Short mmCIF file of C-alpha atoms and ligand atoms in Angstrom, two decimals:
data_model
loop_
_atom_site.label_atom_id
_atom_site.label_comp_id
_atom_site.label_asym_id
_atom_site.label_seq_id
_atom_site.Cartn_x
_atom_site.Cartn_y
_atom_site.Cartn_z
CA MET A 186 -6.06 -42.82 68.05
CA SER A 187 -1.93 -43.57 69.73
CA LYS A 188 0.25 -41.73 69.28
CA GLN A 189 4.83 -41.82 70.17
CA THR A 190 7.89 -39.58 69.34
CA LEU A 191 10.76 -41.49 67.87
CA ASN A 192 14.18 -39.29 66.93
CA ASN A 193 15.92 -41.08 65.08
CA PRO A 194 14.41 -41.06 60.78
CA SER A 195 15.41 -44.39 60.55
CA GLU A 196 13.51 -46.13 63.15
CA ILE A 197 10.68 -43.61 62.40
CA GLY A 198 10.63 -45.31 59.23
CA ALA A 199 10.77 -48.76 61.13
CA GLU A 200 7.98 -48.60 62.97
CA ILE A 201 5.31 -46.61 59.93
CA SER A 202 6.68 -49.71 58.15
CA GLU A 203 5.63 -51.94 60.81
CA LYS A 204 2.37 -49.99 61.97
CA LEU A 205 1.37 -50.52 57.89
CA CYS A 206 2.27 -54.07 57.96
CA ALA A 207 0.21 -54.80 61.18
CA ASP A 208 -3.25 -52.50 60.10
CA THR A 209 -3.16 -54.65 56.76
CA ARG A 210 -3.11 -57.66 58.98
CA GLU A 211 -5.50 -56.57 61.07
CA GLY A 212 -7.77 -55.61 57.92
CA VAL A 213 -7.54 -51.44 59.23
CA ARG A 214 -7.03 -48.17 57.17
CA ASN A 215 -5.06 -45.79 59.34
CA ALA A 216 -3.14 -42.84 57.81
CA TYR A 217 0.41 -41.80 60.29
CA LEU A 218 1.96 -38.56 60.19
CA VAL A 219 4.72 -38.23 61.77
CA LEU A 220 6.09 -34.60 63.27
CA PRO A 221 9.38 -32.57 62.59
CA SER A 222 9.68 -33.49 66.70
CA GLY A 223 9.67 -36.93 65.79
CA GLN A 224 6.15 -37.08 67.31
CA ILE A 225 4.28 -40.32 65.36
CA THR A 226 0.54 -40.12 65.37
CA LYS A 227 -2.14 -42.16 63.75
CA PHE A 228 -6.17 -40.93 62.66
CA PRO A 229 -8.27 -43.20 61.40
CA LEU A 230 -9.28 -43.37 57.76
CA SER A 231 -12.40 -42.88 56.75
CA VAL A 232 -14.20 -44.38 53.41
CA GLY A 233 -17.16 -43.01 51.44
CA ALA A 234 -19.70 -44.86 49.71
CA GLU A 235 -17.48 -44.82 46.27
CA GLY A 236 -14.59 -45.90 48.24
CA GLU A 237 -13.44 -42.50 48.52
CA GLN A 238 -11.41 -41.87 51.21
CA ALA A 239 -10.10 -38.89 54.22
CA VAL A 240 -8.15 -38.97 57.17
CA ASP A 241 -10.40 -38.48 59.83
CA ILE A 242 -8.14 -35.08 61.28
CA GLY A 243 -10.66 -34.44 64.28
CA GLU A 244 -8.26 -35.04 67.02
CA LEU A 245 -5.10 -33.55 64.96
CA ARG A 246 -4.71 -30.58 67.25
CA LYS A 247 -5.69 -32.03 70.59
CA GLU A 248 -2.74 -35.06 69.94
CA THR A 249 0.47 -32.58 68.38
CA GLY A 250 -0.89 -29.09 68.61
CA VAL A 251 -0.85 -28.74 65.30
CA ILE A 252 -3.78 -27.62 62.82
CA THR A 253 -3.97 -28.62 58.95
CA LEU A 254 -3.46 -25.62 56.50
CA ASP A 255 -6.62 -25.65 53.63
CA PRO A 256 -6.77 -22.05 51.53
CA GLY A 257 -10.36 -22.43 50.24
CA PHE A 258 -11.20 -25.86 51.79
CA ARG A 259 -10.14 -27.77 48.79
CA ASN A 260 -9.12 -30.76 50.60
CA THR A 261 -10.78 -30.88 53.05
CA GLY A 262 -14.28 -32.32 54.02
CA ALA A 263 -16.34 -30.57 55.97
CA CYS A 264 -19.00 -33.63 56.84
CA GLN A 265 -20.57 -36.85 55.43
CA SER A 266 -23.27 -36.63 53.45
CA ALA A 267 -25.18 -39.35 51.38
CA ILE A 268 -26.76 -36.82 49.00
CA THR A 269 -25.00 -35.96 45.71
CA PHE A 270 -22.29 -38.24 44.22
CA VAL A 271 -19.23 -36.01 42.51
CA ASP A 272 -16.58 -37.39 40.53
CA GLY A 273 -14.74 -34.44 39.40
CA GLU A 274 -11.82 -36.35 37.60
CA LYS A 275 -14.74 -38.67 35.49
CA GLY A 276 -17.17 -35.82 35.35
CA VAL A 277 -19.93 -37.92 37.19
CA LEU A 278 -22.87 -36.12 38.96
CA ARG A 279 -25.46 -38.08 41.04
CA TYR A 280 -28.48 -37.01 43.43
CA ARG A 281 -28.47 -39.48 45.83
CA GLY A 282 -27.68 -42.23 42.97
CA TYR A 283 -29.62 -41.74 40.35
CA PRO A 284 -26.78 -40.46 37.21
CA ILE A 285 -27.63 -36.86 35.96
CA GLU A 286 -28.51 -37.88 33.11
CA GLN A 287 -31.94 -39.79 33.66
CA LEU A 288 -32.60 -37.41 35.40
CA ALA A 289 -32.70 -34.44 33.11
CA LYS A 290 -34.27 -37.16 30.56
CA ASP A 291 -36.96 -38.33 32.77
CA SER A 292 -37.45 -36.51 35.62
CA GLY A 293 -39.18 -33.56 37.30
CA PHE A 294 -37.52 -30.74 39.08
CA ILE A 295 -40.54 -31.03 41.99
CA GLU A 296 -39.32 -34.95 42.45
CA THR A 297 -35.82 -34.20 41.84
CA ALA A 298 -36.46 -32.08 45.02
CA MET A 299 -38.20 -35.00 46.82
CA LEU A 300 -35.25 -37.21 46.18
CA LEU A 301 -32.84 -34.69 46.94
CA ILE A 302 -34.46 -34.14 50.25
CA TRP A 303 -35.70 -36.32 51.70
CA GLY A 304 -33.82 -39.59 49.88
CA GLU A 305 -36.12 -41.38 47.35
CA LEU A 306 -38.24 -40.61 44.34
CA PRO A 307 -41.91 -39.89 45.82
CA ASN A 308 -45.09 -42.28 45.02
CA LYS A 309 -47.39 -40.53 42.93
CA LYS A 310 -49.87 -39.99 46.36
CA GLU A 311 -46.91 -38.32 48.09
CA ARG A 312 -45.96 -37.08 44.56
CA ALA A 313 -49.58 -35.62 44.59
CA GLU A 314 -49.73 -34.10 47.46
CA PHE A 315 -46.75 -32.46 48.30
CA ARG A 316 -48.00 -31.04 45.18
CA GLU A 317 -51.23 -30.47 46.52
CA MET A 318 -49.04 -28.06 49.28
CA LEU A 319 -47.00 -26.43 46.92
CA THR A 320 -49.96 -25.20 45.15
CA ASN A 321 -51.39 -24.15 49.28
CA ASN A 322 -48.41 -21.80 49.71
CA GLU A 323 -48.02 -20.39 46.34
CA MET A 324 -49.35 -16.61 47.90
CA LEU A 325 -46.76 -14.81 49.15
CA HIS A 326 -47.80 -13.38 53.32
CA GLU A 327 -49.05 -9.53 51.67
CA GLY A 328 -47.10 -8.09 54.76
CA LEU A 329 -43.58 -8.97 52.54
CA LYS A 330 -44.95 -6.92 49.37
CA PRO A 331 -43.27 -3.76 50.69
CA HIS A 332 -40.53 -5.16 51.02
CA PHE A 333 -40.48 -4.96 47.08
CA ASP A 334 -42.21 -1.70 46.75
CA ALA A 335 -39.04 -0.31 49.40
CA PHE A 336 -36.43 -2.13 46.71
CA PRO A 337 -35.25 0.72 43.87
CA PRO A 338 -36.28 -0.57 40.64
CA ASN A 339 -32.69 -0.70 39.80
CA GLY A 340 -31.62 -2.51 42.81
CA LYS A 341 -29.82 -6.27 42.01
CA PRO A 342 -32.30 -8.68 42.31
CA MET A 343 -29.86 -10.92 44.51
CA ALA A 344 -30.03 -8.51 46.88
CA LEU A 345 -33.92 -8.14 47.60
CA LEU A 346 -34.14 -12.30 47.04
CA SER A 347 -32.31 -11.94 49.82
CA VAL A 348 -33.97 -9.98 52.00
CA VAL A 349 -36.94 -11.57 51.36
CA LEU A 350 -35.86 -15.31 51.81
CA ALA A 351 -34.80 -13.70 55.75
CA SER A 352 -37.96 -11.87 56.51
CA MET A 353 -40.25 -14.49 55.66
CA ARG A 354 -39.15 -16.38 58.99
CA GLY A 355 -41.02 -12.24 60.07
CA TYR A 356 -44.18 -14.43 59.66
CA GLU A 357 -43.35 -18.21 60.25
CA PRO A 358 -42.50 -17.97 63.69
CA LYS A 359 -43.98 -21.65 64.11
CA LEU A 360 -41.78 -23.31 61.07
CA THR A 361 -38.17 -22.09 61.72
CA GLU A 362 -37.85 -25.29 63.92
CA ILE A 363 -38.31 -29.30 62.72
CA LYS A 364 -39.24 -31.70 64.82
CA SER A 365 -40.40 -33.69 62.77
CA ASP A 366 -41.74 -33.97 58.31
CA LYS A 367 -45.33 -32.24 60.11
CA ASN A 368 -43.93 -28.75 60.50
CA PHE A 369 -40.56 -29.69 57.84
CA LYS A 370 -43.01 -30.36 54.79
CA PRO A 371 -45.05 -27.51 55.09
CA LEU A 372 -42.29 -25.24 56.04
CA VAL A 373 -39.93 -26.91 52.47
CA ALA A 374 -43.70 -26.19 50.19
CA LYS A 375 -43.62 -22.75 51.43
CA ILE A 376 -40.05 -21.89 50.55
CA MET A 377 -40.24 -24.08 46.85
CA SER A 378 -43.65 -22.61 45.87
CA GLN A 379 -42.95 -18.83 47.38
CA VAL A 380 -39.09 -18.83 46.42
CA ARG A 381 -41.47 -18.05 42.69
CA THR A 382 -43.92 -16.03 43.32
CA ILE A 383 -40.58 -13.96 44.57
CA ALA A 384 -38.07 -14.29 42.10
CA ALA A 385 -41.18 -13.43 39.25
CA ASN A 386 -42.02 -10.78 40.96
CA ILE A 387 -38.47 -9.16 41.60
CA HIS A 388 -38.36 -9.15 37.89
CA ASN A 389 -41.86 -7.78 37.44
CA LYS A 390 -40.27 -4.83 40.25
CA THR A 391 -36.94 -3.79 37.79
CA LYS A 392 -39.47 -3.72 35.10
CA GLY A 393 -41.95 -1.82 36.34
CA SER A 394 -44.90 -4.39 35.27
CA PRO A 395 -47.61 -5.48 38.08
CA TRP A 396 -47.12 -7.83 40.22
CA GLN A 397 -48.52 -11.76 38.79
CA TYR A 398 -50.16 -13.59 41.44
CA PRO A 399 -49.56 -17.64 40.96
CA ASN A 400 -51.82 -20.19 39.10
CA PRO A 401 -53.11 -23.09 40.72
CA ASP A 402 -53.88 -25.13 37.82
CA PHE A 403 -50.44 -24.33 36.28
CA GLY A 404 -46.56 -27.17 36.96
CA TYR A 405 -44.08 -25.89 38.67
CA CYS A 406 -42.12 -24.01 35.77
CA GLN A 407 -45.14 -23.28 33.59
CA ASN A 408 -46.60 -20.81 36.65
CA PHE A 409 -43.09 -18.94 37.02
CA LEU A 410 -43.31 -18.45 33.28
CA HIS A 411 -46.29 -17.20 33.56
CA MET A 412 -46.07 -14.99 36.47
CA LEU A 413 -42.44 -13.96 34.91
CA HIS A 414 -44.17 -13.23 31.67
CA SER A 415 -48.23 -12.22 31.93
CA ILE A 416 -49.11 -8.72 32.39
CA PRO A 417 -52.31 -8.52 32.74
CA ASN A 418 -54.30 -7.59 29.47
CA LYS A 419 -51.74 -10.06 27.76
CA PRO A 420 -50.81 -14.23 29.58
CA TYR A 421 -48.16 -15.49 28.78
CA HIS A 422 -48.24 -19.26 27.28
CA PRO A 423 -45.54 -20.98 27.65
CA SER A 424 -44.85 -24.00 24.95
CA GLU A 425 -43.86 -28.20 26.20
CA THR A 426 -40.36 -27.52 24.74
CA GLU A 427 -40.00 -23.86 27.05
CA ILE A 428 -41.27 -25.89 29.76
CA LYS A 429 -38.84 -28.36 29.49
CA ALA A 430 -35.66 -26.06 29.23
CA LEU A 431 -36.87 -24.48 31.96
CA GLU A 432 -37.34 -27.81 34.27
CA THR A 433 -33.85 -28.59 32.65
CA PHE A 434 -32.13 -25.90 34.05
CA PHE A 435 -33.75 -26.47 37.49
CA ILE A 436 -33.15 -30.06 37.96
CA LEU A 437 -29.23 -29.27 36.75
CA HIS A 438 -28.86 -26.92 39.04
CA ALA A 439 -30.18 -28.33 41.99
CA ASP A 440 -27.38 -29.12 44.04
CA HIS A 441 -23.76 -30.22 43.79
CA GLU A 442 -22.51 -31.10 47.29
CA GLN A 443 -20.79 -28.62 49.28
CA ASN A 444 -19.99 -25.98 47.07
CA CYS A 445 -19.77 -22.25 47.84
CA SER A 446 -23.19 -21.00 48.33
CA THR A 447 -24.37 -24.82 49.49
CA SER A 448 -21.28 -24.80 52.45
CA THR A 449 -22.55 -21.86 53.05
CA VAL A 450 -26.16 -22.73 54.67
CA ARG A 451 -24.44 -25.78 55.84
CA ILE A 452 -22.58 -22.82 58.34
CA VAL A 453 -24.68 -20.74 58.94
CA GLY A 454 -27.08 -23.91 59.81
CA SER A 455 -24.41 -24.89 62.18
CA ALA A 456 -25.13 -22.34 64.21
CA LYS A 457 -29.04 -23.56 64.71
CA SER A 458 -29.74 -20.10 62.73
CA ASP A 459 -33.56 -21.64 60.62
CA LEU A 460 -34.21 -22.29 56.80
CA PHE A 461 -34.61 -19.11 55.79
CA ALA A 462 -31.66 -17.55 57.62
CA SER A 463 -29.99 -20.31 56.97
CA ILE A 464 -31.00 -20.01 52.45
CA SER A 465 -30.99 -16.27 51.84
CA ALA A 466 -26.76 -16.32 53.50
CA GLY A 467 -27.07 -18.69 50.70
CA VAL A 468 -28.29 -17.19 48.16
CA ASN A 469 -25.76 -13.85 48.58
CA ALA A 470 -23.02 -16.66 48.39
CA LEU A 471 -24.41 -17.60 45.55
CA ASN A 472 -24.36 -13.44 44.04
CA GLY A 473 -20.53 -13.86 43.72
CA LYS A 474 -19.21 -14.04 39.99
CA LEU A 475 -17.42 -16.73 40.55
CA HIS A 476 -20.23 -18.74 41.70
CA GLY A 477 -23.79 -17.77 40.63
CA GLY A 478 -22.94 -15.07 38.73
CA ALA A 479 -20.48 -16.57 35.71
CA ASN A 480 -23.67 -17.70 33.45
CA ALA A 481 -24.22 -14.34 32.92
CA ALA A 482 -20.94 -13.16 32.85
CA VAL A 483 -20.55 -15.74 30.10
CA ILE A 484 -23.24 -13.55 27.85
CA ARG A 485 -22.04 -10.97 29.22
CA GLN A 486 -18.97 -11.90 27.50
CA LEU A 487 -19.66 -13.32 24.16
CA GLU A 488 -21.33 -10.56 23.74
CA GLY A 489 -18.77 -7.93 24.09
CA ILE A 490 -17.15 -10.20 21.22
CA LEU A 491 -19.76 -10.08 18.69
CA MET A 492 -19.33 -6.54 19.50
CA SER A 493 -16.13 -5.51 19.41
CA LYS A 494 -15.67 -7.30 16.10
CA LYS A 495 -12.41 -8.63 16.68
CA GLY A 496 -13.60 -12.36 16.80
CA PHE A 497 -11.80 -15.09 19.91
CA ASP A 498 -8.39 -14.83 19.59
CA GLU A 499 -8.00 -11.75 21.73
CA ILE A 500 -10.03 -13.23 23.97
CA ILE A 501 -7.95 -16.07 25.09
CA ALA A 502 -5.41 -14.55 24.29
CA LYS A 503 -6.13 -13.02 27.25
CA ALA A 504 -7.26 -15.46 29.35
CA LYS A 505 -3.86 -17.84 28.82
CA THR A 506 -1.82 -14.64 29.51
CA ASN A 507 -3.93 -12.62 32.24
CA PRO A 508 -3.77 -14.24 35.44
CA ASP A 509 -6.23 -11.79 37.03
CA PHE A 510 -8.91 -12.55 33.42
CA ARG A 511 -10.54 -15.67 33.07
CA LEU A 512 -12.78 -17.59 30.05
CA MET A 513 -15.94 -17.59 31.44
CA GLY A 514 -17.92 -20.54 31.80
CA PHE A 515 -15.04 -22.68 31.25
CA GLY A 516 -12.96 -24.45 34.64
CA HIS A 517 -14.75 -25.83 37.16
CA ALA A 518 -13.18 -26.09 41.33
CA VAL A 519 -14.25 -30.11 41.16
CA TYR A 520 -14.01 -31.42 37.81
CA LYS A 521 -11.53 -31.69 35.63
CA ASN A 522 -13.02 -33.26 33.04
CA TYR A 523 -16.29 -32.13 30.78
CA ASP A 524 -19.42 -30.81 33.28
CA PRO A 525 -22.08 -33.14 32.54
CA ARG A 526 -24.44 -31.14 33.30
CA ALA A 527 -22.88 -28.74 30.68
CA LYS A 528 -23.42 -31.09 27.96
CA ILE A 529 -27.30 -31.79 29.04
CA LEU A 530 -27.61 -27.73 28.54
CA LYS A 531 -25.97 -27.80 25.08
CA SER A 532 -27.97 -30.61 23.87
CA VAL A 533 -31.13 -28.18 25.29
CA ALA A 534 -30.16 -24.32 24.26
CA GLU A 535 -30.03 -26.53 20.67
CA LYS A 536 -33.49 -28.12 20.93
CA LEU A 537 -34.79 -24.39 22.35
CA LEU A 538 -33.74 -22.21 19.70
CA GLU A 539 -34.65 -24.73 16.98
CA GLU A 540 -38.18 -24.55 18.18
CA LEU A 541 -38.45 -21.12 19.80
CA LYS A 542 -36.55 -20.59 15.92
CA ILE A 543 -33.95 -18.13 17.16
CA SER A 544 -30.80 -17.94 15.40
CA ASP A 545 -28.91 -16.71 18.46
CA PRO A 546 -24.76 -15.66 17.23
CA VAL A 547 -24.26 -15.69 21.07
CA PHE A 548 -24.40 -19.52 20.48
CA ASP A 549 -23.24 -19.87 17.70
CA LEU A 550 -20.43 -18.30 19.41
CA ALA A 551 -20.49 -20.32 22.44
CA LYS A 552 -19.56 -23.36 20.53
CA LYS A 553 -17.13 -22.77 17.96
CA LEU A 554 -14.85 -21.35 21.27
CA GLU A 555 -15.55 -24.16 22.92
CA GLN A 556 -13.74 -25.78 20.06
CA VAL A 557 -10.22 -23.40 19.92
CA ALA A 558 -10.48 -23.69 23.39
CA LEU A 559 -10.73 -28.17 23.96
CA ASP A 560 -8.03 -27.38 21.50
CA ASP A 561 -5.71 -25.23 23.24
CA GLU A 562 -2.41 -26.85 24.91
CA TYR A 563 -3.49 -24.41 27.74
CA PHE A 564 -7.30 -25.16 28.55
CA ILE A 565 -6.29 -29.25 28.15
CA SER A 566 -3.17 -28.45 30.11
CA ARG A 567 -5.09 -27.07 32.81
CA ASN A 568 -8.52 -29.68 32.36
CA LEU A 569 -10.29 -26.37 31.46
CA TYR A 570 -13.97 -27.94 29.74
CA PRO A 571 -16.49 -25.73 30.03
CA ASN A 572 -18.59 -25.75 32.99
CA VAL A 573 -22.82 -25.76 34.00
CA ASP A 574 -22.99 -21.65 33.37
CA PHE A 575 -21.64 -22.44 29.44
CA TYR A 576 -24.46 -23.38 27.62
CA SER A 577 -27.65 -21.93 30.51
CA GLY A 578 -27.27 -18.43 29.86
CA ILE A 579 -28.06 -18.58 26.52
CA ILE A 580 -30.89 -20.54 27.64
CA LEU A 581 -32.52 -18.51 30.22
CA LYS A 582 -31.77 -16.15 27.29
CA ALA A 583 -33.98 -17.47 24.78
CA LEU A 584 -36.71 -18.21 27.79
CA LYS A 585 -36.82 -14.01 27.61
CA ILE A 586 -34.77 -13.35 30.78
CA PRO A 587 -32.39 -11.09 31.45
CA THR A 588 -29.03 -11.44 32.28
CA ASN A 589 -29.59 -9.68 35.53
CA MET A 590 -32.33 -11.96 36.71
CA PHE A 591 -29.39 -15.67 35.75
CA PRO A 592 -28.65 -16.33 39.65
CA VAL A 593 -32.47 -15.38 41.21
CA ILE A 594 -33.26 -18.26 38.41
CA PHE A 595 -30.29 -20.70 39.74
CA ALA A 596 -31.06 -19.55 42.66
CA ILE A 597 -34.80 -21.23 42.32
CA GLY A 598 -32.35 -24.32 41.30
CA ARG A 599 -30.37 -24.47 43.52
CA MET A 600 -33.61 -24.54 46.49
CA PRO A 601 -33.33 -28.28 46.74
CA GLY A 602 -29.70 -28.81 46.87
CA TRP A 603 -29.82 -25.97 50.23
CA ILE A 604 -32.71 -27.62 52.02
CA ALA A 605 -31.23 -31.15 52.02
CA HIS A 606 -27.94 -30.38 53.01
CA TRP A 607 -29.16 -28.25 55.82
CA ARG A 608 -31.61 -30.97 56.99
CA GLU A 609 -29.09 -33.56 56.80
CA GLN A 610 -27.24 -31.54 58.63
CA TYR A 611 -29.84 -30.53 61.53
CA LEU A 612 -30.87 -33.74 62.02
CA ASP A 613 -26.88 -35.60 62.33
CA GLU A 614 -25.88 -35.54 66.10
CA SER A 615 -22.24 -34.94 65.13
CA THR A 616 -23.06 -31.99 63.76
CA LYS A 617 -21.28 -28.89 65.33
CA ILE A 618 -20.75 -25.13 65.60
CA ALA A 619 -18.78 -24.51 62.76
CA ARG A 620 -15.45 -22.66 63.39
CA PRO A 621 -12.51 -23.30 61.02
CA ARG A 622 -8.93 -22.27 62.53
CA GLN A 623 -6.23 -20.40 60.94
CA ILE A 624 -2.94 -19.63 61.10
CA TYR A 625 -2.19 -16.06 62.56
CA THR A 626 0.53 -13.87 60.20
CA GLY A 627 0.08 -10.10 62.75
CA HIS A 628 1.91 -7.87 64.80
CA THR A 629 3.52 -10.39 67.85
CA LYS A 630 2.36 -8.80 70.70
CA ARG A 631 3.23 -4.36 71.30
CA GLU A 632 2.63 -1.10 73.23
CA TYR A 633 -0.91 0.77 72.42
CA VAL A 634 0.00 4.21 71.18
CA SER A 635 -2.20 7.26 72.77
CA ALA A 636 -3.64 9.20 69.78
CA LYS A 637 -1.23 12.46 70.74
CA ASP A 638 1.87 10.33 69.97
CA ARG A 639 0.82 8.97 66.47
N1 LIG B 220 -9.71 -18.91 32.62
C1 LIG B 220 -8.27 -18.92 32.02
N2 LIG B 220 -7.34 -20.14 32.75
C2 LIG B 220 -8.62 -20.50 33.40
C3 LIG B 220 -9.38 -20.55 33.55
C4 LIG B 220 -10.38 -20.12 33.02
N3 LIG B 220 -11.41 -19.48 32.70
N4 LIG B 220 -9.41 -21.04 35.14
C5 LIG B 220 -9.12 -21.43 35.19
N5 LIG B 220 -7.79 -20.81 35.43
C6 LIG B 220 -6.51 -21.52 34.76
C7 LIG B 220 -5.89 -20.45 35.75
O1 LIG B 220 -5.28 -19.53 35.55
C8 LIG B 220 -5.07 -21.37 36.89
O2 LIG B 220 -4.46 -21.38 36.08
P1 LIG B 220 -2.47 -21.49 36.33
O3 LIG B 220 -2.20 -22.79 36.91
O4 LIG B 220 -1.38 -20.95 35.19
O5 LIG B 220 -2.25 -20.55 37.11
C9 LIG B 220 -5.49 -22.40 36.12
O6 LIG B 220 -6.06 -22.81 34.43
C10 LIG B 220 -6.16 -23.54 37.37
O7 LIG B 220 -7.32 -22.56 37.78
P2 LIG B 220 -8.18 -22.65 39.64
O8 LIG B 220 -7.88 -20.86 40.31
O9 LIG B 220 -6.50 -22.76 40.66
O10 LIG B 220 -9.19 -22.63 39.16
P3 LIG B 220 -10.00 -23.65 40.35
O11 LIG B 220 -10.35 -24.85 40.38
O12 LIG B 220 -9.23 -22.75 42.06
O13 LIG B 220 -11.42 -22.27 40.26
C11 LIG B 220 -13.43 -21.59 38.68
C12 LIG B 220 -12.53 -22.75 39.04
C13 LIG B 220 -13.19 -20.47 40.34
C14 LIG B 220 -14.03 -22.47 38.41
C15 LIG B 220 -12.64 -20.82 37.77
O14 LIG B 220 -12.11 -22.06 37.26
C16 LIG B 220 -13.08 -20.41 36.52
O15 LIG B 220 -12.92 -18.65 37.40
N6 LIG B 220 -13.92 -19.96 35.98
C17 LIG B 220 -14.20 -18.73 35.41
C18 LIG B 220 -15.46 -18.34 36.11
C19 LIG B 220 -17.40 -19.44 35.81
O16 LIG B 220 -17.23 -19.91 34.76
N7 LIG B 220 -17.49 -20.11 36.45
C20 LIG B 220 -18.40 -20.32 37.41
C21 LIG B 220 -18.25 -22.01 38.00
S1 LIG B 220 -19.22 -23.82 38.03
C22 LIG B 220 -20.40 -22.53 39.22
O17 LIG B 220 -19.60 -22.32 39.88
C23 LIG B 220 -21.64 -22.88 38.94
#
């Protein structure tokens, strides 16, 4: 980093162009910031594996006294990460270099989870070992059950999920530190396996059904559907298409780089909080209707249109004119193109409904609404396309999952991503505790007024 101060604008221009020419000759890339004081400061450019560039402003305040202001961190790279690549302009999503389309077609959720967390696709032996660990870890500690009993039956499922995940650390004191994969792998197996048992029994609790135990003979998704829908006198046997639909849903939700909940997990983890505390915080971030709550909101909005029998012109007009109203399942903070996950989910929904012989007016309406929006100037000019949530709710509905459980299902899917990011950050020695700054806009110093004088 270098800095110098010049007063004359033409001198500043000449100086910067000289510096840029020198950088080109030396084959280095730097960015230069000129402040109103005439101070010129050099910052290195960091370049990612896919050519994306970032100005490294780590020393900005120290060198210049100013900070960056970036509400929502939309232009801020909070870390370097080797897990997931998203190109929002082109609609590209890859986990550890593998295109999401290939993983959705040929991989499984657990294999994808292992890829995200440990960086490579597992071989047969590694896969079998991890599968056994998942099976051995699927039973919840009995001490966790009273949390379910104490929770109101009509309570929010995400609240209970967050509480139970956070409480797990009380039962696993040895697993909260990762010295090596020797204790990290059992921790991952425990969380991945038990989140499914927890989620299914949150559903059973809210519908007043008895507790269901996992069946060690079933695969991950089959086991979840079994615990979700079996009752003691009537076991549930999902079809292959149902299992594959859920598997694809989980794979497509498994990671999405620095989204709101994953950033939350990283921020909590940056304070050296353990994995249980961090993922529990991730659940709370995911709970928001602009994030994990959106797929249920899509279904509610579509059902509302069907019930009103007025067609969707009114909704489209409202989305265009009322800044507080959104067409749910449309638009994305990063994708300014068709979300690749939405494309896959649309065809999964098509296949699932066909196989289950379900004629869902909500799906028919969604497809029509999509077409109208894609042809509308308002949506075109703002690059608003269907996002992952637009069709995912239709799949969950067809799997007989009620809307209050949608974000919980999303959380199971996102678990590998949260774990992978927490681990990556934990092992990165350059990690600092997250501590954004602010521009203060409140009162300047004033004298305290005693209570009797107010
Ligand atoms: N319906 C109508 N208008 C929209 C929508 C929408 N769904 N999304 C964005 N816009 C408009 C905004 O009003 C804004 O218009 P303006 O330029 O005239 O002011 C413009 O498009 C840009 O909007 P931003 O708010 O800047 O978009 P941002 O990237 O911040 O928001 C978000 C992304 C939150 C996802 C937004 O598109 C939205 O609210 N969508 C609906 C909720 C949703 O589906 N969320 C799920 C996201 S995916 C996930 O979290 C897994």
